[in-house]
Short mmCIF file of C-alpha atoms in Angstrom, two decimals:
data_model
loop_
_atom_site.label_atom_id
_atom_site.label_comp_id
_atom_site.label_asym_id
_atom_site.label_seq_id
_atom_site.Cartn_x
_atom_site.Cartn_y
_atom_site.Cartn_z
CA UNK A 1 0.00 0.00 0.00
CA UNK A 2 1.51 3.54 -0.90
CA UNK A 3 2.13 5.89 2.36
CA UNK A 4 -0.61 8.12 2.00
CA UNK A 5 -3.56 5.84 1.79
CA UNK A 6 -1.63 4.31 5.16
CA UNK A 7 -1.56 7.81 6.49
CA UNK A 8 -5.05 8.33 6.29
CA UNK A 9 -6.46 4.91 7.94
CA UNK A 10 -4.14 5.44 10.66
CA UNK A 11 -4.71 9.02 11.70
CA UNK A 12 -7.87 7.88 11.69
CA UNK A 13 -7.55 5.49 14.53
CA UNK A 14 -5.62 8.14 16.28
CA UNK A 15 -8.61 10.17 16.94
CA UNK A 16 -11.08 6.53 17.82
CA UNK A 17 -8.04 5.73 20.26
CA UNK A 18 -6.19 8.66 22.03
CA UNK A 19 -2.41 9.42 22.73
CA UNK A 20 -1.53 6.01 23.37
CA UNK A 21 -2.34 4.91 20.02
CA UNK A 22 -0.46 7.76 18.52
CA UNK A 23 3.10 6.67 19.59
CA UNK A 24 2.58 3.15 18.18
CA UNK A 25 0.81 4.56 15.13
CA UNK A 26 3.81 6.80 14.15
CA UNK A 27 6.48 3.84 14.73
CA UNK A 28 4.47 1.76 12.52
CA UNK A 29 3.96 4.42 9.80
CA UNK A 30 7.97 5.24 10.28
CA UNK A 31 8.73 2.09 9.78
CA UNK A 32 6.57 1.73 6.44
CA UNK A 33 7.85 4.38 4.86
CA UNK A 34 11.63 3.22 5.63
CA UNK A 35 10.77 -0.05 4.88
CA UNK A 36 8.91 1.38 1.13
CA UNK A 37 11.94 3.25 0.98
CA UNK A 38 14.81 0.55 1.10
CA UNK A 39 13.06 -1.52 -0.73
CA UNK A 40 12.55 0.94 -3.49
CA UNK A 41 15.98 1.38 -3.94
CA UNK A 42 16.71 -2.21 -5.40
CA UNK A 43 16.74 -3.28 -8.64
CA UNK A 44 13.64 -5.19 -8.73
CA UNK A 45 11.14 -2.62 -7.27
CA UNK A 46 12.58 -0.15 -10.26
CA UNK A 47 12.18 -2.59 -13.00
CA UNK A 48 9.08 -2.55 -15.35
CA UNK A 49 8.81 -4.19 -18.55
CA UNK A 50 12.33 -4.60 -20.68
CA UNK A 51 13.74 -1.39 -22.38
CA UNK A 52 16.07 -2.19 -25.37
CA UNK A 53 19.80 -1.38 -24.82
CA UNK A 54 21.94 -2.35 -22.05
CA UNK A 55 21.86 -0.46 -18.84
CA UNK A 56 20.06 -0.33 -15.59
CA UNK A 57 16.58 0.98 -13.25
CA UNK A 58 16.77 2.95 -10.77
CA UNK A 59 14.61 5.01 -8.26
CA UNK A 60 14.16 8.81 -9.09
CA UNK A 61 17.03 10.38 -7.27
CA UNK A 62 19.81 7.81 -7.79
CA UNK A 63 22.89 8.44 -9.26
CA UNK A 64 23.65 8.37 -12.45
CA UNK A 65 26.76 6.35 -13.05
CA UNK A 66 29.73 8.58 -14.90
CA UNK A 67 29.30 8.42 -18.32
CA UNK A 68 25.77 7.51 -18.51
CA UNK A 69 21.92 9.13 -19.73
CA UNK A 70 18.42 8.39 -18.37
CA UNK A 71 16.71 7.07 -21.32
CA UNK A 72 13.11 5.84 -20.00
CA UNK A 73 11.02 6.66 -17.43
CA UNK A 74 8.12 4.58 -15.25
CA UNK A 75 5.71 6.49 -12.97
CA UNK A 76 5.15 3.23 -11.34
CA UNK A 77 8.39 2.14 -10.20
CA UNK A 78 10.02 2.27 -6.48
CA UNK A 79 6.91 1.52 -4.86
CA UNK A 80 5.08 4.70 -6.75
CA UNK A 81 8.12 6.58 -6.21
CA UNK A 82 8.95 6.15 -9.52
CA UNK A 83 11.76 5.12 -11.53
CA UNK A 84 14.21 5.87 -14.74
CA UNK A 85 16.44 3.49 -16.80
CA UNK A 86 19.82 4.60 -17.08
CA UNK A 87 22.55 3.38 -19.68
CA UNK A 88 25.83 4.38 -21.53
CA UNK A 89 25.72 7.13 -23.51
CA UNK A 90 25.79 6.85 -27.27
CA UNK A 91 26.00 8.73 -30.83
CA UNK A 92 21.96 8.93 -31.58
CA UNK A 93 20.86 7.88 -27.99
CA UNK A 94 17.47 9.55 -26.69
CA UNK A 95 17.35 11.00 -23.32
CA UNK A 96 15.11 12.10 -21.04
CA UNK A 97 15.02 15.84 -20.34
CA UNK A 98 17.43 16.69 -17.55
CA UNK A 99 19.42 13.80 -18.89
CA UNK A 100 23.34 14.70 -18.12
CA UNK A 101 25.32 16.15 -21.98
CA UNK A 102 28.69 14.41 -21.92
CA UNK A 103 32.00 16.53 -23.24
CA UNK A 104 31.34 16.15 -27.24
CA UNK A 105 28.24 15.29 -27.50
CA UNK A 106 25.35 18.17 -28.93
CA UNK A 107 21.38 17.40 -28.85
CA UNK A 108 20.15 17.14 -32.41
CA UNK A 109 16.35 16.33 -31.83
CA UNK A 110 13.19 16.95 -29.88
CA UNK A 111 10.42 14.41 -29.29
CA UNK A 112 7.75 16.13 -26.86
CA UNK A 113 5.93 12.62 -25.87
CA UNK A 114 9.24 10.69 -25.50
CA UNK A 115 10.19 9.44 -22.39
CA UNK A 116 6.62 8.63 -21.70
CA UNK A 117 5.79 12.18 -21.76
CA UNK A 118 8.44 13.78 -19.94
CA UNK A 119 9.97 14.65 -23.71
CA UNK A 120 13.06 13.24 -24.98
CA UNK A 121 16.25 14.36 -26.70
CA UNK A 122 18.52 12.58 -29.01
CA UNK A 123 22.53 13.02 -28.07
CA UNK A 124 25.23 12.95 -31.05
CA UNK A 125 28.33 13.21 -31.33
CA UNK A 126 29.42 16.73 -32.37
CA UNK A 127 31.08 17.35 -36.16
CA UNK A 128 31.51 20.23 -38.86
CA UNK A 129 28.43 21.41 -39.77
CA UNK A 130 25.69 19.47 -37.35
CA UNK A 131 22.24 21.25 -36.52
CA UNK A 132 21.67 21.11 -32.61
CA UNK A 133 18.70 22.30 -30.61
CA UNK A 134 18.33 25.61 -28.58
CA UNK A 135 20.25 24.69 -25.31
CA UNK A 136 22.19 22.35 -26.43
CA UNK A 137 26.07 22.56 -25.68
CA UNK A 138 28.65 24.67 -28.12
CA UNK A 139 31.69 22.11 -27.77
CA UNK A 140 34.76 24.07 -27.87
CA UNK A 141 36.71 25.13 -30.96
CA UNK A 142 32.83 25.22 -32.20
CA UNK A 143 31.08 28.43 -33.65
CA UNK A 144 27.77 28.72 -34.16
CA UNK A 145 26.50 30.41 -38.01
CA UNK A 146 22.82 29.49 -38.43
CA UNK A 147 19.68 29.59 -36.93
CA UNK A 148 16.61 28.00 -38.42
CA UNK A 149 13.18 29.09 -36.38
CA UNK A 150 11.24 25.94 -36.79
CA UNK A 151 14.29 23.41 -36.25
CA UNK A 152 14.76 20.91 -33.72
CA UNK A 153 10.29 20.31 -33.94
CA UNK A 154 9.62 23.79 -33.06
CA UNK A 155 12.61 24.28 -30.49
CA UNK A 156 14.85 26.22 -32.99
CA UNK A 157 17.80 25.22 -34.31
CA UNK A 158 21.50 26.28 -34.61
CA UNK A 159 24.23 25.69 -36.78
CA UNK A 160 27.82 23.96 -35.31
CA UNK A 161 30.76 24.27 -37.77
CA UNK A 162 34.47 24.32 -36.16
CA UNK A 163 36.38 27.39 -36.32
CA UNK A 164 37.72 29.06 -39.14
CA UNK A 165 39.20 32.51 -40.47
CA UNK A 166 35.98 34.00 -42.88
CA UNK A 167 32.87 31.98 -41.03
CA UNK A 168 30.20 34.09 -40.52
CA UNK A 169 28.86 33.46 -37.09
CA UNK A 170 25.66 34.24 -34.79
CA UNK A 171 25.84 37.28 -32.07
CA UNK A 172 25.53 34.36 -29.71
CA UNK A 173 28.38 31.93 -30.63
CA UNK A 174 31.60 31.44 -28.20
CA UNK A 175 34.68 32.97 -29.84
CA UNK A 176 36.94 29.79 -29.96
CA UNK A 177 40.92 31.10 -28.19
CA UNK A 178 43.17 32.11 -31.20
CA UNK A 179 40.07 34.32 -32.91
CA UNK A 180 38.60 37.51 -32.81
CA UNK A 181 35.09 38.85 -34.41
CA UNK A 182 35.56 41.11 -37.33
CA UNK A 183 33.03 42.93 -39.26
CA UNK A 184 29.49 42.79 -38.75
CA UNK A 185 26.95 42.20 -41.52
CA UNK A 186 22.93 42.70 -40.32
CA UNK A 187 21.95 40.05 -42.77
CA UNK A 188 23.90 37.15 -41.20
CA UNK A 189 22.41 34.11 -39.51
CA UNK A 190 19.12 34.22 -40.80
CA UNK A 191 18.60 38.01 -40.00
CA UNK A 192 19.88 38.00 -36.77
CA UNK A 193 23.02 39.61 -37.70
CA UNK A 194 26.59 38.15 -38.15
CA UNK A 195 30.18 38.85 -37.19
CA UNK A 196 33.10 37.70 -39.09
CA UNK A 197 35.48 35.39 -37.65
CA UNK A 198 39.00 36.68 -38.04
CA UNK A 199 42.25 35.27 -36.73
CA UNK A 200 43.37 36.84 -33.41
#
């Protein structure tokens, strides 16, 4: 039985049988919830049906092994609690939102219903001239020269090439070490406006 319905029955015998009831009544109910609670950390009490890929469930608020994403997510896992499924990261994976970004990896896609409708996004590997979504990490030596309103299913989309003397880039792209921004033209990235890379 979940806490609260537990809750409720027993306050209710608190007021049918006075402060001695009480003590016992909170013991028990303490030792419910601590009981619901180790048990939802294993395994088992996480694990609904199979999700494809190797990895591992585990109850909201565990942590996520180095080097791995939170890919699925079940409502009804822990005891209620709920629970996610966590495994390596990989070029193309889907994540859930809040899912950790790994050093050189950029998020590509949106899918607002993924994750069973906490929305999902799809990790790849950054290289010259990729389309990310809005938020997603510049990796470094990385400018950013595009923008595309409707990209990334309505999120807006930006465009990754790597560094070089002559791009064009957005007023919101890093300037990678070893460059400067040169001249501006109002036209550049899709109206937003544009500065010239130059070397520094």
């Amino acid at each position: 039985m979940h806490p609260r319905p537990l809750w409720k029955r027993l306050t209710g015998a608190l007021v049918r049988r006075g402060i001695g009831a009480t003590v016992g009544a909170f013991a028990l109910v303490a030792a419910f919830v601590l009981a619901g609670t180790a048990a939802g950390t294993s395994t088992a009490a996480a694990q609904p049906a199979a999700v494809a890929g190797t990895g591992q469930w585990a109850c909201s608020g565990a942590a996520i092994p180095d080097g791995w994403a939170i890919t699925a997510f079940n409502k009804d896992g822990c005891n209620g609690w709920g629970s996610w499924f966590q495994q390596p990261e990989a070029d193309g994976l889907y994540s859930c939102g809040g899912s950790p970004i790994y050093a050189g990896y950029v998020v590509t896609d949106y899918i607002k219903y993924g994750c069973n409708g906490m929305g999902s996004w799809r990790h790849n590997l950054v290289k010259d001239g990729i389309w990310t979504c809005g938020g997603s990490p510049i990796v470094p030596g990385y400018v950013v020269t595009g923008y595309q309103v409707p990209g990334c299913n309505g999120v807006g989309a930006w465009y990754h090439q790597i560094a070089r003397v002559g791009l064009l880039t957005c007023p919101n792209s890093p300037i990678p070490p070893g460059f400067v921004s040169g001249a501006y033209w109002g036209w550049g990235c899709t109206g937003h406006g544009g500065y010239y890379l130059g070397k520094a």
